[in-house]
């Protein structure tokens, strides 16, 4: 027996996609995105594709691109209701990823996907993206906001970023000049940055039973605030050194920690020795280690442990580079050296 045909039609909103809310969100973004435009930006918000003129004053230009996300740090943003800093994390992470090859950012695009769109949340996220783009002299060229009902839980979204930068071929950093005896300069992180959050959340919320509004033990800072500290950008401090040619290699310390990222910039036949006594591991990491009963080697494999970037510098340049980086506001120190061999040894 045939089922009875239902009467009355449906519209897109009844399936969970609100086109009117999407338009409201888009209107709120126009001014934010316009602030990031520069002389090379050729398109406006709403174009099918973003247009950007390649700068003409760069000799033998090389384009450098990267894509990334912020992982389960998003879960902390959902729990706190704070969504502006997560956009800053995204941009700064991507900026650092191309900086390690000597590139300065040209333009950025973001992708935000959610179940039911909330214009306020979208505007908060993109406000953070736009702020970081301005701070990094990077045009927010466009992006996509997707509504995907039944795909994401209520109040949740996913966020990804895509960046393109440029570097003169002569300034490209590929690690080819690195040799045994070169020194490693550590630049301080602001916190977890954007990695290790699945383990950090397990320790803080499940093992310790804390909420985002509780104070992190031993501090006057809430757990939520500590976990949401913004991923730092090292562009301002390091680009002048790129132009001077003093940096033989750069390693952005993200997922995999120092052991997983430093080898990526070292030539075959070379490894590194890192002395962990040369800096004080920040309290947040030490608390996670103690509360979670986590092995120290595992901590270094998962987290940045207070080191957001490592620069490889020749012995003759260490003092001058360190002084300039400190003058630029960086907390920087010699944390180890390049050695014959392979891999990274962290001592003691």
mmCIF file of C-alpha atoms in Angstrom:
data_model
loop_
_atom_site.group_PDB
_atom_site.id
_atom_site.type_symbol
_atom_site.label_atom_id
_atom_site.label_comp_id
_atom_site.label_asym_id
_atom_site.label_seq_id
_atom_site.Cartn_x
_atom_site.Cartn_y
_atom_site.Cartn_z
ATOM 1 C CA UNK A 1 0.000 0.000 0.000
ATOM 2 C CA UNK A 2 1.393 3.368 -0.982
ATOM 3 C CA UNK A 3 2.113 5.793 1.855
ATOM 4 C CA UNK A 4 -0.076 8.866 1.934
ATOM 5 C CA UNK A 5 1.593 11.871 0.315
ATOM 6 C CA UNK A 6 2.314 14.609 2.849
ATOM 7 C CA UNK A 7 0.785 18.000 2.201
ATOM 8 C CA UNK A 8 2.651 21.295 2.480
ATOM 9 C CA UNK A 9 6.205 22.027 1.380
ATOM 10 C CA UNK A 10 9.408 22.601 3.269
ATOM 11 C CA UNK A 11 12.090 25.224 2.963
ATOM 12 C CA UNK A 12 15.841 25.240 3.605
ATOM 13 C CA UNK A 13 15.438 26.745 7.079
ATOM 14 C CA UNK A 14 13.331 23.803 8.228
ATOM 15 C CA UNK A 15 16.241 21.479 7.405
ATOM 16 C CA UNK A 16 18.552 23.535 9.626
ATOM 17 C CA UNK A 17 20.121 25.916 7.095
ATOM 18 C CA UNK A 18 19.239 29.551 7.785
ATOM 19 C CA UNK A 19 20.127 31.667 4.749
ATOM 20 C CA UNK A 20 18.947 34.874 6.428
ATOM 21 C CA UNK A 21 21.276 34.297 9.384
ATOM 22 C CA UNK A 22 24.087 33.649 6.933
ATOM 23 C CA UNK A 23 23.440 37.010 5.266
ATOM 24 C CA UNK A 24 23.440 38.754 8.648
ATOM 25 C CA UNK A 25 26.773 37.149 9.467
ATOM 26 C CA UNK A 26 28.230 38.177 6.115
ATOM 27 C CA UNK A 27 27.174 41.805 6.531
ATOM 28 C CA UNK A 28 28.877 41.910 9.913
ATOM 29 C CA UNK A 29 32.139 40.774 8.356
ATOM 30 C CA UNK A 30 32.531 43.384 5.635
ATOM 31 C CA UNK A 31 34.235 46.033 7.747
ATOM 32 C CA UNK A 32 36.450 43.483 9.529
ATOM 33 C CA UNK A 33 37.743 42.091 6.249
ATOM 34 C CA UNK A 34 38.114 45.537 4.644
ATOM 35 C CA UNK A 35 40.571 46.563 7.386
ATOM 36 C CA UNK A 36 43.013 43.884 6.252
ATOM 37 C CA UNK A 37 43.141 45.010 2.597
ATOM 38 C CA UNK A 38 46.397 46.314 1.158
ATOM 39 C CA UNK A 39 47.458 47.808 -2.180
ATOM 40 C CA UNK A 40 47.698 44.341 -3.744
ATOM 41 C CA UNK A 41 44.142 43.291 -2.798
ATOM 42 C CA UNK A 42 41.992 43.419 -5.930
ATOM 43 C CA UNK A 43 38.710 41.760 -4.908
ATOM 44 C CA UNK A 44 35.879 42.547 -2.520
ATOM 45 C CA UNK A 45 33.948 40.305 -0.141
ATOM 46 C CA UNK A 46 31.436 38.272 -2.111
ATOM 47 C CA UNK A 47 33.577 37.409 -5.126
ATOM 48 C CA UNK A 48 33.747 33.765 -6.141
ATOM 49 C CA UNK A 49 37.521 33.949 -5.849
ATOM 50 C CA UNK A 50 39.879 36.284 -4.031
ATOM 51 C CA UNK A 51 42.204 38.362 -6.203
ATOM 52 C CA UNK A 52 45.671 39.391 -5.093
ATOM 53 C CA UNK A 53 48.432 40.924 -7.217
ATOM 54 C CA UNK A 54 51.846 39.383 -6.624
ATOM 55 C CA UNK A 55 54.267 42.117 -5.447
ATOM 56 C CA UNK A 56 56.635 43.120 -8.241
ATOM 57 C CA UNK A 57 59.601 44.290 -6.150
ATOM 58 C CA UNK A 58 60.777 40.798 -5.156
ATOM 59 C CA UNK A 59 63.625 39.176 -7.045
ATOM 60 C CA UNK A 60 63.003 35.556 -8.058
ATOM 61 C CA UNK A 61 59.901 35.278 -5.854
ATOM 62 C CA UNK A 62 58.887 31.947 -4.357
ATOM 63 C CA UNK A 63 55.324 31.431 -3.098
ATOM 64 C CA UNK A 64 54.970 29.439 0.125
ATOM 65 C CA UNK A 65 51.597 28.041 1.214
ATOM 66 C CA UNK A 66 50.211 26.162 4.197
ATOM 67 C CA UNK A 67 46.917 24.982 5.670
ATOM 68 C CA UNK A 68 46.114 24.139 9.267
ATOM 69 C CA UNK A 69 43.539 24.131 12.047
ATOM 70 C CA UNK A 70 43.503 24.621 15.810
ATOM 71 C CA UNK A 71 42.527 21.097 16.859
ATOM 72 C CA UNK A 72 40.504 20.429 19.979
ATOM 73 C CA UNK A 73 41.386 23.814 21.430
ATOM 74 C CA UNK A 74 38.016 24.577 19.871
ATOM 75 C CA UNK A 75 36.403 22.528 22.658
ATOM 76 C CA UNK A 76 37.769 25.011 25.206
ATOM 77 C CA UNK A 77 36.359 27.904 23.183
ATOM 78 C CA UNK A 78 32.955 26.201 23.157
ATOM 79 C CA UNK A 79 33.081 25.648 26.927
ATOM 80 C CA UNK A 80 34.070 29.249 27.718
ATOM 81 C CA UNK A 81 31.903 30.922 25.080
ATOM 82 C CA UNK A 82 34.957 32.885 23.949
ATOM 83 C CA UNK A 83 35.466 32.698 20.204
ATOM 84 C CA UNK A 84 37.626 35.666 19.180
ATOM 85 C CA UNK A 85 41.016 34.322 20.267
ATOM 86 C CA UNK A 86 40.632 31.078 18.325
ATOM 87 C CA UNK A 87 40.815 33.030 15.049
ATOM 88 C CA UNK A 88 44.060 34.633 16.200
ATOM 89 C CA UNK A 89 45.454 31.180 16.971
ATOM 90 C CA UNK A 90 44.637 30.005 13.479
ATOM 91 C CA UNK A 91 46.309 32.892 11.656
ATOM 92 C CA UNK A 92 49.410 33.001 13.859
ATOM 93 C CA UNK A 93 49.934 29.254 13.529
ATOM 94 C CA UNK A 94 49.807 29.482 9.735
ATOM 95 C CA UNK A 95 52.053 32.560 9.667
ATOM 96 C CA UNK A 96 54.690 30.709 11.695
ATOM 97 C CA UNK A 97 54.467 27.665 9.436
ATOM 98 C CA UNK A 98 55.523 29.633 6.352
ATOM 99 C CA UNK A 99 57.910 31.858 8.312
ATOM 100 C CA UNK A 100 60.173 28.857 8.943
ATOM 101 C CA UNK A 101 60.980 28.893 5.217
ATOM 102 C CA UNK A 102 61.588 32.629 5.233
ATOM 103 C CA UNK A 103 58.226 33.728 3.828
ATOM 104 C CA UNK A 104 56.222 36.763 4.841
ATOM 105 C CA UNK A 105 52.448 36.367 4.533
ATOM 106 C CA UNK A 106 50.519 37.845 1.621
ATOM 107 C CA UNK A 107 46.945 36.663 2.116
ATOM 108 C CA UNK A 108 44.815 34.340 4.218
ATOM 109 C CA UNK A 109 41.525 32.476 3.783
ATOM 110 C CA UNK A 110 39.434 30.779 6.437
ATOM 111 C CA UNK A 111 36.869 27.985 6.434
ATOM 112 C CA UNK A 112 34.270 27.749 9.189
ATOM 113 C CA UNK A 113 31.737 24.909 9.217
ATOM 114 C CA UNK A 114 28.930 24.608 11.748
ATOM 115 C CA UNK A 115 25.617 22.877 12.295
ATOM 116 C CA UNK A 116 23.264 25.786 12.924
ATOM 117 C CA UNK A 117 24.824 29.122 12.153
ATOM 118 C CA UNK A 118 25.020 31.785 14.865
ATOM 119 C CA UNK A 119 25.935 35.149 13.312
ATOM 120 C CA UNK A 120 27.402 36.421 16.604
ATOM 121 C CA UNK A 121 29.765 33.474 16.929
ATOM 122 C CA UNK A 122 30.826 33.731 13.286
ATOM 123 C CA UNK A 123 31.578 37.420 13.716
ATOM 124 C CA UNK A 124 33.609 36.747 16.881
ATOM 125 C CA UNK A 125 35.687 34.090 15.144
ATOM 126 C CA UNK A 126 36.313 36.203 12.048
ATOM 127 C CA UNK A 127 37.050 39.242 14.227
ATOM 128 C CA UNK A 128 39.961 37.285 15.685
ATOM 129 C CA UNK A 129 41.072 36.165 12.236
ATOM 130 C CA UNK A 130 40.951 39.745 10.941
ATOM 131 C CA UNK A 131 42.801 41.120 13.978
ATOM 132 C CA UNK A 132 45.645 38.649 13.550
ATOM 133 C CA UNK A 133 45.770 39.306 9.816
ATOM 134 C CA UNK A 134 46.200 43.018 10.499
ATOM 135 C CA UNK A 135 48.895 42.331 13.095
ATOM 136 C CA UNK A 136 50.753 40.136 10.599
ATOM 137 C CA UNK A 137 50.342 42.523 7.627
ATOM 138 C CA UNK A 138 48.317 39.878 5.832
ATOM 139 C CA UNK A 139 45.181 40.440 3.736
ATOM 140 C CA UNK A 140 42.104 38.418 4.699
ATOM 141 C CA UNK A 141 41.193 37.661 1.114
ATOM 142 C CA UNK A 142 38.084 35.595 1.662
ATOM 143 C CA UNK A 143 36.723 32.398 3.128
ATOM 144 C CA UNK A 144 33.745 30.129 3.484
ATOM 145 C CA UNK A 145 31.096 29.684 6.156
ATOM 146 C CA UNK A 146 29.259 26.390 5.719
ATOM 147 C CA UNK A 147 26.049 25.305 7.436
ATOM 148 C CA UNK A 148 25.923 21.529 7.839
ATOM 149 C CA UNK A 149 22.940 20.481 9.982
ATOM 150 C CA UNK A 150 23.220 17.104 11.749
ATOM 151 C CA UNK A 151 26.977 17.013 11.021
ATOM 152 C CA UNK A 152 28.144 19.092 14.001
ATOM 153 C CA UNK A 153 26.812 19.072 17.558
ATOM 154 C CA UNK A 154 24.796 22.084 18.711
ATOM 155 C CA UNK A 155 27.013 25.072 19.482
ATOM 156 C CA UNK A 156 30.089 23.566 17.833
ATOM 157 C CA UNK A 157 32.018 24.360 14.660
ATOM 158 C CA UNK A 158 35.251 23.506 12.881
ATOM 159 C CA UNK A 159 37.803 26.019 11.680
ATOM 160 C CA UNK A 160 40.645 25.819 9.182
ATOM 161 C CA UNK A 161 42.959 28.356 7.599
ATOM 162 C CA UNK A 162 44.907 28.670 4.370
ATOM 163 C CA UNK A 163 47.827 31.044 3.872
ATOM 164 C CA UNK A 164 50.078 32.124 1.015
ATOM 165 C CA UNK A 165 53.335 33.985 1.550
ATOM 166 C CA UNK A 166 56.333 35.033 -0.500
ATOM 167 C CA UNK A 167 60.114 34.978 -0.164
ATOM 168 C CA UNK A 168 62.943 35.926 -2.536
ATOM 169 C CA UNK A 169 64.624 32.714 -3.647
ATOM 170 C CA UNK A 170 67.941 33.956 -2.216
ATOM 171 C CA UNK A 171 66.370 34.238 1.260
ATOM 172 C CA UNK A 172 64.600 30.877 1.207
ATOM 173 C CA UNK A 173 65.424 28.877 4.343
ATOM 174 C CA UNK A 174 65.839 25.190 3.543
ATOM 175 C CA UNK A 175 68.355 24.063 6.173
ATOM 176 C CA UNK A 176 71.066 23.490 3.578
ATOM 177 C CA UNK A 177 73.571 25.751 5.378
ATOM 178 C CA UNK A 178 73.210 24.047 8.765
ATOM 179 C CA UNK A 179 76.331 22.330 10.115
ATOM 180 C CA UNK A 180 77.485 20.648 13.308
ATOM 181 C CA UNK A 181 78.305 23.216 15.988
ATOM 182 C CA UNK A 182 75.528 25.640 15.024
ATOM 183 C CA UNK A 183 73.596 26.906 18.005
ATOM 184 C CA UNK A 184 69.898 26.556 18.788
ATOM 185 C CA UNK A 185 68.011 29.608 20.020
ATOM 186 C CA UNK A 186 64.739 28.936 21.818
ATOM 187 C CA UNK A 187 61.948 31.529 21.617
ATOM 188 C CA UNK A 188 59.330 31.350 24.348
ATOM 189 C CA UNK A 189 55.775 30.216 23.703
ATOM 190 C CA UNK A 190 52.709 31.776 25.330
ATOM 191 C CA UNK A 191 51.311 28.440 26.472
ATOM 192 C CA UNK A 192 50.091 25.304 24.725
ATOM 193 C CA UNK A 193 49.569 27.288 21.497
ATOM 194 C CA UNK A 194 47.420 24.920 19.373
ATOM 195 C CA UNK A 195 48.695 21.441 20.157
ATOM 196 C CA UNK A 196 48.222 18.748 22.791
ATOM 197 C CA UNK A 197 44.707 19.803 23.736
ATOM 198 C CA UNK A 198 43.177 16.327 23.744
ATOM 199 C CA UNK A 199 45.626 15.303 26.474
ATOM 200 C CA UNK A 200 45.454 18.647 28.297
ATOM 201 C CA UNK A 201 41.646 18.600 28.371
ATOM 202 C CA UNK A 202 41.638 15.005 29.628
ATOM 203 C CA UNK A 203 43.942 15.906 32.505
ATOM 204 C CA UNK A 204 42.237 19.176 33.446
ATOM 205 C CA UNK A 205 38.573 18.269 33.022
ATOM 206 C CA UNK A 206 38.406 14.508 33.499
ATOM 207 C CA UNK A 207 41.319 13.561 35.715
ATOM 208 C CA UNK A 208 41.416 16.735 37.865
ATOM 209 C CA UNK A 209 37.666 17.379 37.586
ATOM 210 C CA UNK A 210 38.081 21.113 36.989
ATOM 211 C CA UNK A 211 35.888 23.402 34.909
ATOM 212 C CA UNK A 212 36.973 26.238 32.654
ATOM 213 C CA UNK A 213 35.961 28.696 35.376
ATOM 214 C CA UNK A 214 38.055 27.109 38.147
ATOM 215 C CA UNK A 215 41.450 28.559 38.951
ATOM 216 C CA UNK A 216 44.382 26.616 37.615
ATOM 217 C CA UNK A 217 46.037 25.236 40.785
ATOM 218 C CA UNK A 218 48.987 27.361 41.828
ATOM 219 C CA UNK A 219 47.858 30.405 39.825
ATOM 220 C CA UNK A 220 45.339 33.244 39.816
ATOM 221 C CA UNK A 221 44.277 32.360 36.263
ATOM 222 C CA UNK A 222 41.248 30.283 35.311
ATOM 223 C CA UNK A 223 41.750 26.992 33.534
ATOM 224 C CA UNK A 224 39.880 28.343 30.522
ATOM 225 C CA UNK A 225 42.078 31.440 30.279
ATOM 226 C CA UNK A 226 45.261 29.395 30.645
ATOM 227 C CA UNK A 227 44.233 27.002 27.896
ATOM 228 C CA UNK A 228 43.090 29.788 25.573
ATOM 229 C CA UNK A 229 46.300 31.820 25.644
ATOM 230 C CA UNK A 230 46.845 32.938 22.063
ATOM 231 C CA UNK A 231 49.335 31.120 19.850
ATOM 232 C CA UNK A 232 52.170 33.614 19.307
ATOM 233 C CA UNK A 233 53.351 34.900 15.938
ATOM 234 C CA UNK A 234 57.128 35.328 15.571
ATOM 235 C CA UNK A 235 56.947 37.243 12.289
ATOM 236 C CA UNK A 236 57.892 40.695 13.573
ATOM 237 C CA UNK A 237 60.989 39.506 15.412
ATOM 238 C CA UNK A 238 62.280 36.958 12.907
ATOM 239 C CA UNK A 239 61.653 38.460 9.445
ATOM 240 C CA UNK A 240 64.488 41.018 9.837
ATOM 241 C CA UNK A 241 66.843 38.125 10.599
ATOM 242 C CA UNK A 242 65.575 36.296 7.517
ATOM 243 C CA UNK A 243 66.477 39.354 5.451
ATOM 244 C CA UNK A 244 69.923 39.535 7.091
ATOM 245 C CA UNK A 245 70.552 35.886 6.288
ATOM 246 C CA UNK A 246 71.495 35.019 9.871
ATOM 247 C CA UNK A 247 68.980 32.185 10.257
ATOM 248 C CA UNK A 248 70.119 28.826 8.907
ATOM 249 C CA UNK A 249 66.955 27.048 9.991
ATOM 250 C CA UNK A 250 63.688 27.583 11.839
ATOM 251 C CA UNK A 251 61.469 24.986 13.511
ATOM 252 C CA UNK A 252 57.923 25.828 14.574
ATOM 253 C CA UNK A 253 57.307 23.693 17.668
ATOM 254 C CA UNK A 254 53.797 22.352 17.145
ATOM 255 C CA UNK A 255 52.356 18.819 17.267
ATOM 256 C CA UNK A 256 55.181 16.393 18.034
ATOM 257 C CA UNK A 257 57.015 18.904 20.205
ATOM 258 C CA UNK A 258 60.736 19.539 19.852
ATOM 259 C CA UNK A 259 61.606 15.893 19.010
ATOM 260 C CA UNK A 260 59.059 15.821 16.197
ATOM 261 C CA UNK A 261 59.688 19.215 14.626
ATOM 262 C CA UNK A 262 63.359 20.133 14.964
ATOM 263 C CA UNK A 263 64.564 17.187 12.809
ATOM 264 C CA UNK A 264 62.368 18.454 9.958
ATOM 265 C CA UNK A 265 64.810 21.334 9.321
ATOM 266 C CA UNK A 266 68.082 19.439 9.804
ATOM 267 C CA UNK A 267 70.027 17.988 6.842
ATOM 268 C CA UNK A 268 70.759 14.268 6.644
ATOM 269 C CA UNK A 269 73.559 13.224 8.961
ATOM 270 C CA UNK A 270 72.841 15.926 11.536
ATOM 271 C CA UNK A 271 70.897 15.823 14.786
ATOM 272 C CA UNK A 272 70.504 18.098 17.769
ATOM 273 C CA UNK A 273 71.085 18.107 21.485
ATOM 274 C CA UNK A 274 68.666 20.221 23.512
ATOM 275 C CA UNK A 275 69.446 21.128 27.127
ATOM 276 C CA UNK A 276 66.135 21.408 28.990
ATOM 277 C CA UNK A 277 67.853 23.039 31.987
ATOM 278 C CA UNK A 278 68.428 26.225 29.952
ATOM 279 C CA UNK A 279 64.840 27.370 30.486
ATOM 280 C CA UNK A 280 62.160 27.044 33.117
ATOM 281 C CA UNK A 281 59.249 24.967 31.881
ATOM 282 C CA UNK A 282 56.086 27.063 32.475
ATOM 283 C CA UNK A 283 53.792 26.114 35.339
ATOM 284 C CA UNK A 284 50.923 24.950 33.100
ATOM 285 C CA UNK A 285 53.058 22.186 31.606
ATOM 286 C CA UNK A 286 54.466 21.130 34.969
ATOM 287 C CA UNK A 287 50.966 20.960 36.457
ATOM 288 C CA UNK A 288 49.685 18.842 33.550
ATOM 289 C CA UNK A 289 52.667 16.521 33.947
ATOM 290 C CA UNK A 290 52.174 16.085 37.694
ATOM 291 C CA UNK A 291 48.371 15.884 37.680
ATOM 292 C CA UNK A 292 48.304 13.455 34.766
ATOM 293 C CA UNK A 293 51.263 11.363 35.876
ATOM 294 C CA UNK A 294 52.694 11.899 32.389
ATOM 295 C CA UNK A 295 56.220 10.748 31.588
ATOM 296 C CA UNK A 296 58.590 13.662 30.876
ATOM 297 C CA UNK A 297 59.526 12.214 27.469
ATOM 298 C CA UNK A 298 55.828 12.071 26.561
ATOM 299 C CA UNK A 299 55.403 15.696 27.660
ATOM 300 C CA UNK A 300 58.160 16.767 25.264
ATOM 301 C CA UNK A 301 56.632 14.653 22.479
ATOM 302 C CA UNK A 302 53.145 16.182 22.867
ATOM 303 C CA UNK A 303 53.671 19.782 24.051
ATOM 304 C CA UNK A 304 55.999 22.667 23.168
ATOM 305 C CA UNK A 305 57.068 22.836 26.860
ATOM 306 C CA UNK A 306 57.510 26.603 26.686
ATOM 307 C CA UNK A 307 59.426 26.778 23.382
ATOM 308 C CA UNK A 308 57.363 28.053 20.459
ATOM 309 C CA UNK A 309 60.115 28.385 17.868
ATOM 310 C CA UNK A 310 63.730 27.244 17.546
ATOM 311 C CA UNK A 311 66.207 29.135 15.357
ATOM 312 C CA UNK A 312 69.433 27.576 14.084
ATOM 313 C CA UNK A 313 72.209 30.165 14.076
ATOM 314 C CA UNK A 314 75.945 30.028 13.406
ATOM 315 C CA UNK A 315 78.179 30.393 16.462
ATOM 316 C CA UNK A 316 79.518 33.761 15.283
ATOM 317 C CA UNK A 317 75.995 35.214 15.014
ATOM 318 C CA UNK A 318 74.452 33.942 18.251
ATOM 319 C CA UNK A 319 75.167 36.954 20.449
ATOM 320 C CA UNK A 320 74.092 39.606 17.927
ATOM 321 C CA UNK A 321 70.937 37.747 16.870
ATOM 322 C CA UNK A 322 69.963 37.139 20.501
ATOM 323 C CA UNK A 323 70.383 40.817 21.349
ATOM 324 C CA UNK A 324 68.230 41.932 18.414
ATOM 325 C CA UNK A 325 65.505 39.414 19.239
ATOM 326 C CA UNK A 326 65.424 40.558 22.867
ATOM 327 C CA UNK A 327 65.199 44.158 21.666
ATOM 328 C CA UNK A 328 62.182 43.054 19.606
ATOM 329 C CA UNK A 329 60.524 41.762 22.784
ATOM 330 C CA UNK A 330 61.393 38.076 22.563
ATOM 331 C CA UNK A 331 62.372 35.880 25.490
ATOM 332 C CA UNK A 332 65.243 34.037 23.798
ATOM 333 C CA UNK A 333 68.097 31.828 24.973
ATOM 334 C CA UNK A 334 70.618 29.268 23.700
ATOM 335 C CA UNK A 335 68.918 25.916 24.268
ATOM 336 C CA UNK A 336 71.261 23.511 22.505
ATOM 337 C CA UNK A 337 73.358 22.798 19.445
ATOM 338 C CA UNK A 338 73.498 20.876 16.185
ATOM 339 C CA UNK A 339 75.538 17.658 16.373
ATOM 340 C CA UNK A 340 76.643 14.855 14.089
ATOM 341 C CA UNK A 341 74.108 12.035 13.948
ATOM 342 C CA UNK A 342 70.342 12.041 13.709
ATOM 343 C CA UNK A 343 67.276 12.822 15.796
ATOM 344 C CA UNK A 344 66.980 15.021 18.872
ATOM 345 C CA UNK A 345 68.373 14.217 22.299
ATOM 346 C CA UNK A 346 66.810 16.177 25.144
ATOM 347 C CA UNK A 347 69.021 16.318 28.242
ATOM 348 C CA UNK A 348 69.025 15.808 31.126
#
